[in-house]
Amino acid sequence: MLSLIKAAAGGLTGICQTSSHLQGPLHSYLKVLSAGLKTYEIPPDYSDVVLPDKPKLKFLNKVPNLKKAKKEAKKLWDIQGPAKSANTFTTGQYAIVAMGGGYLHWGHIEMMRLTINRKMDARTTFAMWRINAPYKPITRKGLGQRMGGGKGAIDHYVTPVRYGRLIVEVGGKVELGEVEHILTEVAKKLPFPAKVMSKESLAALQKKQADMEQNNQNPWTFKKIAQGNMLGIRRVLSPFDLHNHGRFTGKFHFPQRV
């Protein structure tokens, strides 16, 4: 019995000596286990989230239901400047926000509806439109027609969108990382710049703009120059520029201008 104990002790000593000689490349692959407590983030509370009966995006008509279709002028002012409606969240937590103006065709709307409805989990997520169905008529003349002859026939309908308008709102028992890749895929295919934002990021963007205006160190702002008519600049400024203080040029937005 004593000989067995001596043999085991000698074997352990040889192993320890061998491991001490292999401190170089082998030591970096050894995993040292340490006891301790792991801290995890507290999962969000979705107790107050109520899913609607129909969580998916509904179908929007390609043509408005009118007794008689009327032709309209271009009216490009409906995509210029900031959005005055649908620029805040209602029941969702995440949305696609337009960062510029433009027109949405029915094909864009169908692309958004099919992509989001196919890839989202209807058991935990809901989506809702924040835009109207196409209602603005766009006319077009046939190829090869001569000039004149009056306004062309109605070709299709579009939906005007301004800067800051929410297009699709998504919510439910999900986090941003679960739906961000779906919304980003949709936002890249829109005919104007768009961004995926949450309630917090939209509030932070608005706060940043307010802080820029409040903490501005340059006394010569666009508003002051225009109101003072310095160098006769009012001759070349439109009422649109005076109202928005130069933050927009048509459908384009200048985020750094105060």
Coordinates of C-alpha atoms in Angstrom, one line a residue:
M1 CA 0.0 0.0 0.0
L2 CA 2.8 2.4 0.9
S3 CA 4.4 1.7 -2.5
L4 CA 1.2 2.5 -4.4
I5 CA 1.0 5.9 -2.6
K6 CA 4.7 6.7 -3.4
A7 CA 4.1 5.8 -7.1
A8 CA 1.0 8.1 -7.3
A9 CA 2.9 10.9 -5.6
G10 CA 5.8 10.5 -8.1
G11 CA 3.4 10.6 -11.0
L12 CA 1.8 13.8 -9.8
T13 CA 5.2 15.4 -9.4
G14 CA 6.1 14.5 -13.0
I15 CA 2.9 16.0 -14.3
C16 CA 3.4 19.2 -12.5
Q17 CA 7.0 19.4 -13.7
T18 CA 5.8 18.8 -17.3
S19 CA 3.1 21.4 -17.1
S20 CA 5.6 23.9 -15.7
H21 CA 7.9 23.3 -18.8
L22 CA 4.9 24.0 -21.2
Q23 CA 4.1 27.5 -20.0
G24 CA 4.7 28.9 -23.4
P25 CA 2.3 28.1 -26.2
L26 CA 0.1 25.7 -24.3
H27 CA -0.6 28.1 -21.4
S28 CA -2.5 30.5 -23.7
Y29 CA -5.0 27.7 -24.5
L30 CA -5.7 26.7 -20.9
K31 CA -9.0 28.0 -19.6
V32 CA -8.9 29.1 -16.0
L33 CA -12.3 28.7 -14.3
S34 CA -13.1 31.3 -11.6
A35 CA -16.1 31.3 -9.4
G36 CA -18.3 34.4 -9.2
L37 CA -21.6 36.0 -9.9
K38 CA -22.7 37.0 -13.4
T39 CA -24.7 40.1 -13.9
Y40 CA -27.4 40.2 -16.7
E41 CA -29.4 43.1 -18.0
I42 CA -32.9 43.2 -16.7
P43 CA -35.3 42.3 -19.6
P44 CA -37.8 45.1 -20.6
D45 CA -41.2 45.0 -19.1
Y46 CA -43.9 44.4 -21.7
S47 CA -46.9 44.2 -19.3
D48 CA -48.5 47.3 -20.7
V49 CA -48.1 46.4 -24.4
V50 CA -51.4 45.3 -26.0
L51 CA -51.2 43.6 -29.4
P52 CA -54.1 44.5 -31.8
D53 CA -56.3 41.9 -33.3
K54 CA -54.8 42.4 -36.8
P55 CA -51.1 43.1 -36.2
K56 CA -50.0 43.1 -39.8
L57 CA -50.0 46.0 -42.3
K58 CA -53.2 46.2 -44.2
F59 CA -53.6 46.5 -47.9
L60 CA -53.8 50.0 -49.3
N61 CA -55.7 50.7 -52.5
K62 CA -53.8 51.6 -55.7
V63 CA -56.4 54.1 -56.8
P64 CA -58.6 56.2 -54.6
N65 CA -62.3 55.5 -54.6
L66 CA -63.6 58.6 -56.3
K67 CA -66.8 59.2 -58.3
K68 CA -64.9 61.3 -60.8
A69 CA -61.1 61.5 -61.0
K70 CA -59.8 65.1 -61.1
K71 CA -56.5 66.3 -62.5
E72 CA -54.3 68.5 -60.3
A73 CA -51.3 70.8 -60.7
K74 CA -47.9 69.6 -59.5
K75 CA -48.1 71.3 -56.2
L76 CA -44.5 70.5 -55.2
W77 CA -45.0 72.3 -51.9
D78 CA -46.6 69.2 -50.4
I79 CA -43.1 67.6 -50.2
Q80 CA -41.3 70.7 -49.0
G81 CA -40.5 71.6 -45.5
P82 CA -41.1 69.7 -42.2
A83 CA -44.0 67.3 -41.7
K84 CA -46.9 68.8 -39.7
S85 CA -48.7 65.6 -39.0
A86 CA -47.6 62.0 -38.1
N87 CA -44.3 63.2 -36.8
T88 CA -44.6 61.6 -33.3
F89 CA -45.1 58.1 -32.1
T90 CA -48.6 56.8 -31.1
T91 CA -48.5 53.2 -29.8
G92 CA -45.3 51.7 -31.4
Q93 CA -41.7 51.9 -30.2
Y94 CA -39.9 51.9 -33.5
A95 CA -40.5 53.5 -37.0
I96 CA -39.1 54.4 -40.4
V97 CA -38.7 58.2 -40.4
A98 CA -38.3 60.2 -43.6
M99 CA -35.2 62.4 -43.6
G100 CA -36.3 64.2 -46.8
G101 CA -39.3 64.8 -49.0
G102 CA -40.6 62.7 -51.9
Y103 CA -43.4 60.7 -53.4
L104 CA -44.3 57.1 -52.5
H105 CA -45.8 55.1 -55.4
W106 CA -48.1 52.1 -54.8
G107 CA -45.2 49.8 -55.6
H108 CA -43.2 51.2 -52.7
I109 CA -46.1 50.7 -50.4
E110 CA -46.6 47.1 -51.5
M111 CA -42.8 46.4 -51.1
M112 CA -43.0 47.7 -47.5
R113 CA -46.2 45.7 -46.7
L114 CA -44.9 42.4 -48.1
T115 CA -41.4 42.6 -46.6
I116 CA -42.5 43.5 -43.1
N117 CA -45.5 41.1 -43.0
R118 CA -43.4 38.2 -44.2
K119 CA -40.4 38.7 -41.9
M120 CA -42.0 39.9 -38.6
D121 CA -43.4 37.6 -35.9
A122 CA -47.1 38.4 -35.6
R123 CA -47.3 36.7 -32.2
T124 CA -45.1 39.4 -30.6
T125 CA -45.0 42.3 -33.1
F126 CA -47.5 44.6 -34.8
A127 CA -47.0 47.2 -37.5
M128 CA -49.2 50.1 -38.6
W129 CA -49.3 52.6 -41.4
R130 CA -48.6 56.3 -40.7
I131 CA -49.2 57.4 -44.3
N132 CA -52.3 57.5 -46.4
A133 CA -53.1 55.5 -49.5
P134 CA -52.0 57.1 -52.8
Y135 CA -54.3 60.0 -53.5
K136 CA -52.4 62.6 -55.6
P137 CA -52.9 62.1 -59.3
I138 CA -49.9 62.2 -61.7
T139 CA -50.6 62.8 -65.3
R140 CA -48.6 61.6 -68.3
K141 CA -48.9 61.9 -72.1
G142 CA -48.3 59.0 -74.4
L143 CA -44.9 58.5 -76.1
G144 CA -44.5 60.4 -79.4
Q145 CA -47.3 62.9 -78.9
R146 CA -46.9 66.4 -80.2
M147 CA -46.9 69.4 -77.8
G148 CA -50.3 70.9 -76.9
G149 CA -53.6 69.2 -76.7
G150 CA -54.2 69.9 -73.1
K151 CA -53.2 68.1 -69.9
G152 CA -52.5 64.4 -70.2
A153 CA -54.5 61.6 -68.7
I154 CA -54.0 60.4 -65.2
D155 CA -51.3 57.7 -65.1
H156 CA -51.0 56.8 -61.4
Y157 CA -51.4 58.1 -57.9
V158 CA -48.7 58.9 -55.3
T159 CA -48.5 59.8 -51.6
P160 CA -46.5 62.9 -50.7
V161 CA -44.1 62.6 -47.7
R162 CA -42.3 65.4 -46.0
Y163 CA -39.2 65.5 -43.7
G164 CA -39.7 64.0 -40.3
R165 CA -42.9 62.0 -41.1
L166 CA -43.2 58.5 -39.7
I167 CA -44.0 56.0 -42.5
V168 CA -44.4 52.7 -40.7
E169 CA -44.6 52.3 -37.0
V170 CA -43.7 49.0 -35.3
G171 CA -44.2 47.9 -31.8
G172 CA -45.0 45.0 -29.5
K173 CA -43.0 42.7 -27.2
V174 CA -39.7 43.1 -29.2
E175 CA -36.5 45.1 -28.9
L176 CA -35.0 47.2 -31.6
G177 CA -32.4 44.6 -32.6
E178 CA -35.1 42.1 -33.5
V179 CA -36.8 44.3 -36.1
E180 CA -34.0 46.8 -37.1
H181 CA -32.7 44.6 -40.0
I182 CA -36.2 44.4 -41.5
L183 CA -36.9 48.1 -41.3
T184 CA -33.4 49.0 -42.6
E185 CA -33.9 46.7 -45.6
V186 CA -37.2 48.6 -46.4
A187 CA -35.7 52.1 -45.7
K188 CA -32.9 51.6 -48.2
K189 CA -35.4 51.0 -51.1
L190 CA -37.5 54.2 -50.6
P191 CA -37.1 57.1 -53.1
F192 CA -35.9 59.5 -50.4
P193 CA -33.5 59.2 -47.5
A194 CA -35.1 57.4 -44.5
K195 CA -33.8 56.1 -41.1
V196 CA -34.9 53.6 -38.6
M197 CA -35.5 55.3 -35.2
S198 CA -36.9 54.5 -31.8
K199 CA -38.8 56.8 -29.5
E200 CA -35.6 57.6 -27.6
S201 CA -33.5 58.3 -30.7
L202 CA -36.2 60.6 -32.2
A203 CA -36.5 62.5 -29.0
A204 CA -32.7 62.8 -28.9
L205 CA -32.6 64.1 -32.4
Q206 CA -35.2 66.8 -31.6
K207 CA -33.3 67.7 -28.4
K208 CA -30.0 68.0 -30.3
Q209 CA -31.6 70.5 -32.7
A210 CA -33.1 72.5 -29.9
D211 CA -29.7 72.6 -28.1
M212 CA -28.0 73.8 -31.3
E213 CA -30.4 76.7 -31.5
Q214 CA -30.1 77.5 -27.8
N215 CA -26.3 77.2 -27.5
N216 CA -25.4 78.8 -30.8
Q217 CA -22.4 81.1 -30.4
N218 CA -22.6 82.7 -33.9
P219 CA -24.8 85.8 -33.7
W220 CA -25.3 86.0 -37.5
T221 CA -27.9 83.3 -38.0
F222 CA -30.0 83.0 -41.1
K223 CA -33.1 84.3 -39.3
K224 CA -31.3 87.4 -38.1
I225 CA -29.8 88.2 -41.5
A226 CA -33.1 87.7 -43.3
Q227 CA -35.1 89.7 -40.8
G228 CA -32.6 92.5 -40.9
N229 CA -32.5 92.4 -44.7
M230 CA -28.7 92.6 -44.7
L231 CA -27.2 93.4 -48.2
G232 CA -30.8 93.4 -49.5
I233 CA -31.1 89.6 -49.2
R234 CA -34.9 89.7 -49.0
R235 CA -35.0 90.3 -52.8
V236 CA -33.8 86.8 -53.5
L237 CA -35.5 85.0 -50.6
S238 CA -38.9 83.3 -50.9
P239 CA -41.6 83.2 -48.2
F240 CA -40.7 79.5 -47.8
D241 CA -37.1 80.5 -46.9
L242 CA -38.3 83.1 -44.4
H243 CA -40.8 80.7 -42.8
N244 CA -38.3 77.8 -42.3
H245 CA -35.2 80.1 -41.7
G246 CA -33.2 78.4 -44.4
R247 CA -33.2 74.9 -42.9
F248 CA -34.8 73.5 -46.1
T249 CA -34.2 73.8 -49.8
G250 CA -37.2 72.4 -51.4
K251 CA -37.5 68.8 -50.2
F252 CA -33.9 68.7 -48.9
H253 CA -33.1 69.3 -45.2
F254 CA -29.9 70.9 -43.8
P255 CA -29.5 69.4 -40.3
Q256 CA -26.5 71.6 -39.3
R257 CA -28.1 74.9 -40.1
V258 CA -29.5 76.8 -37.1

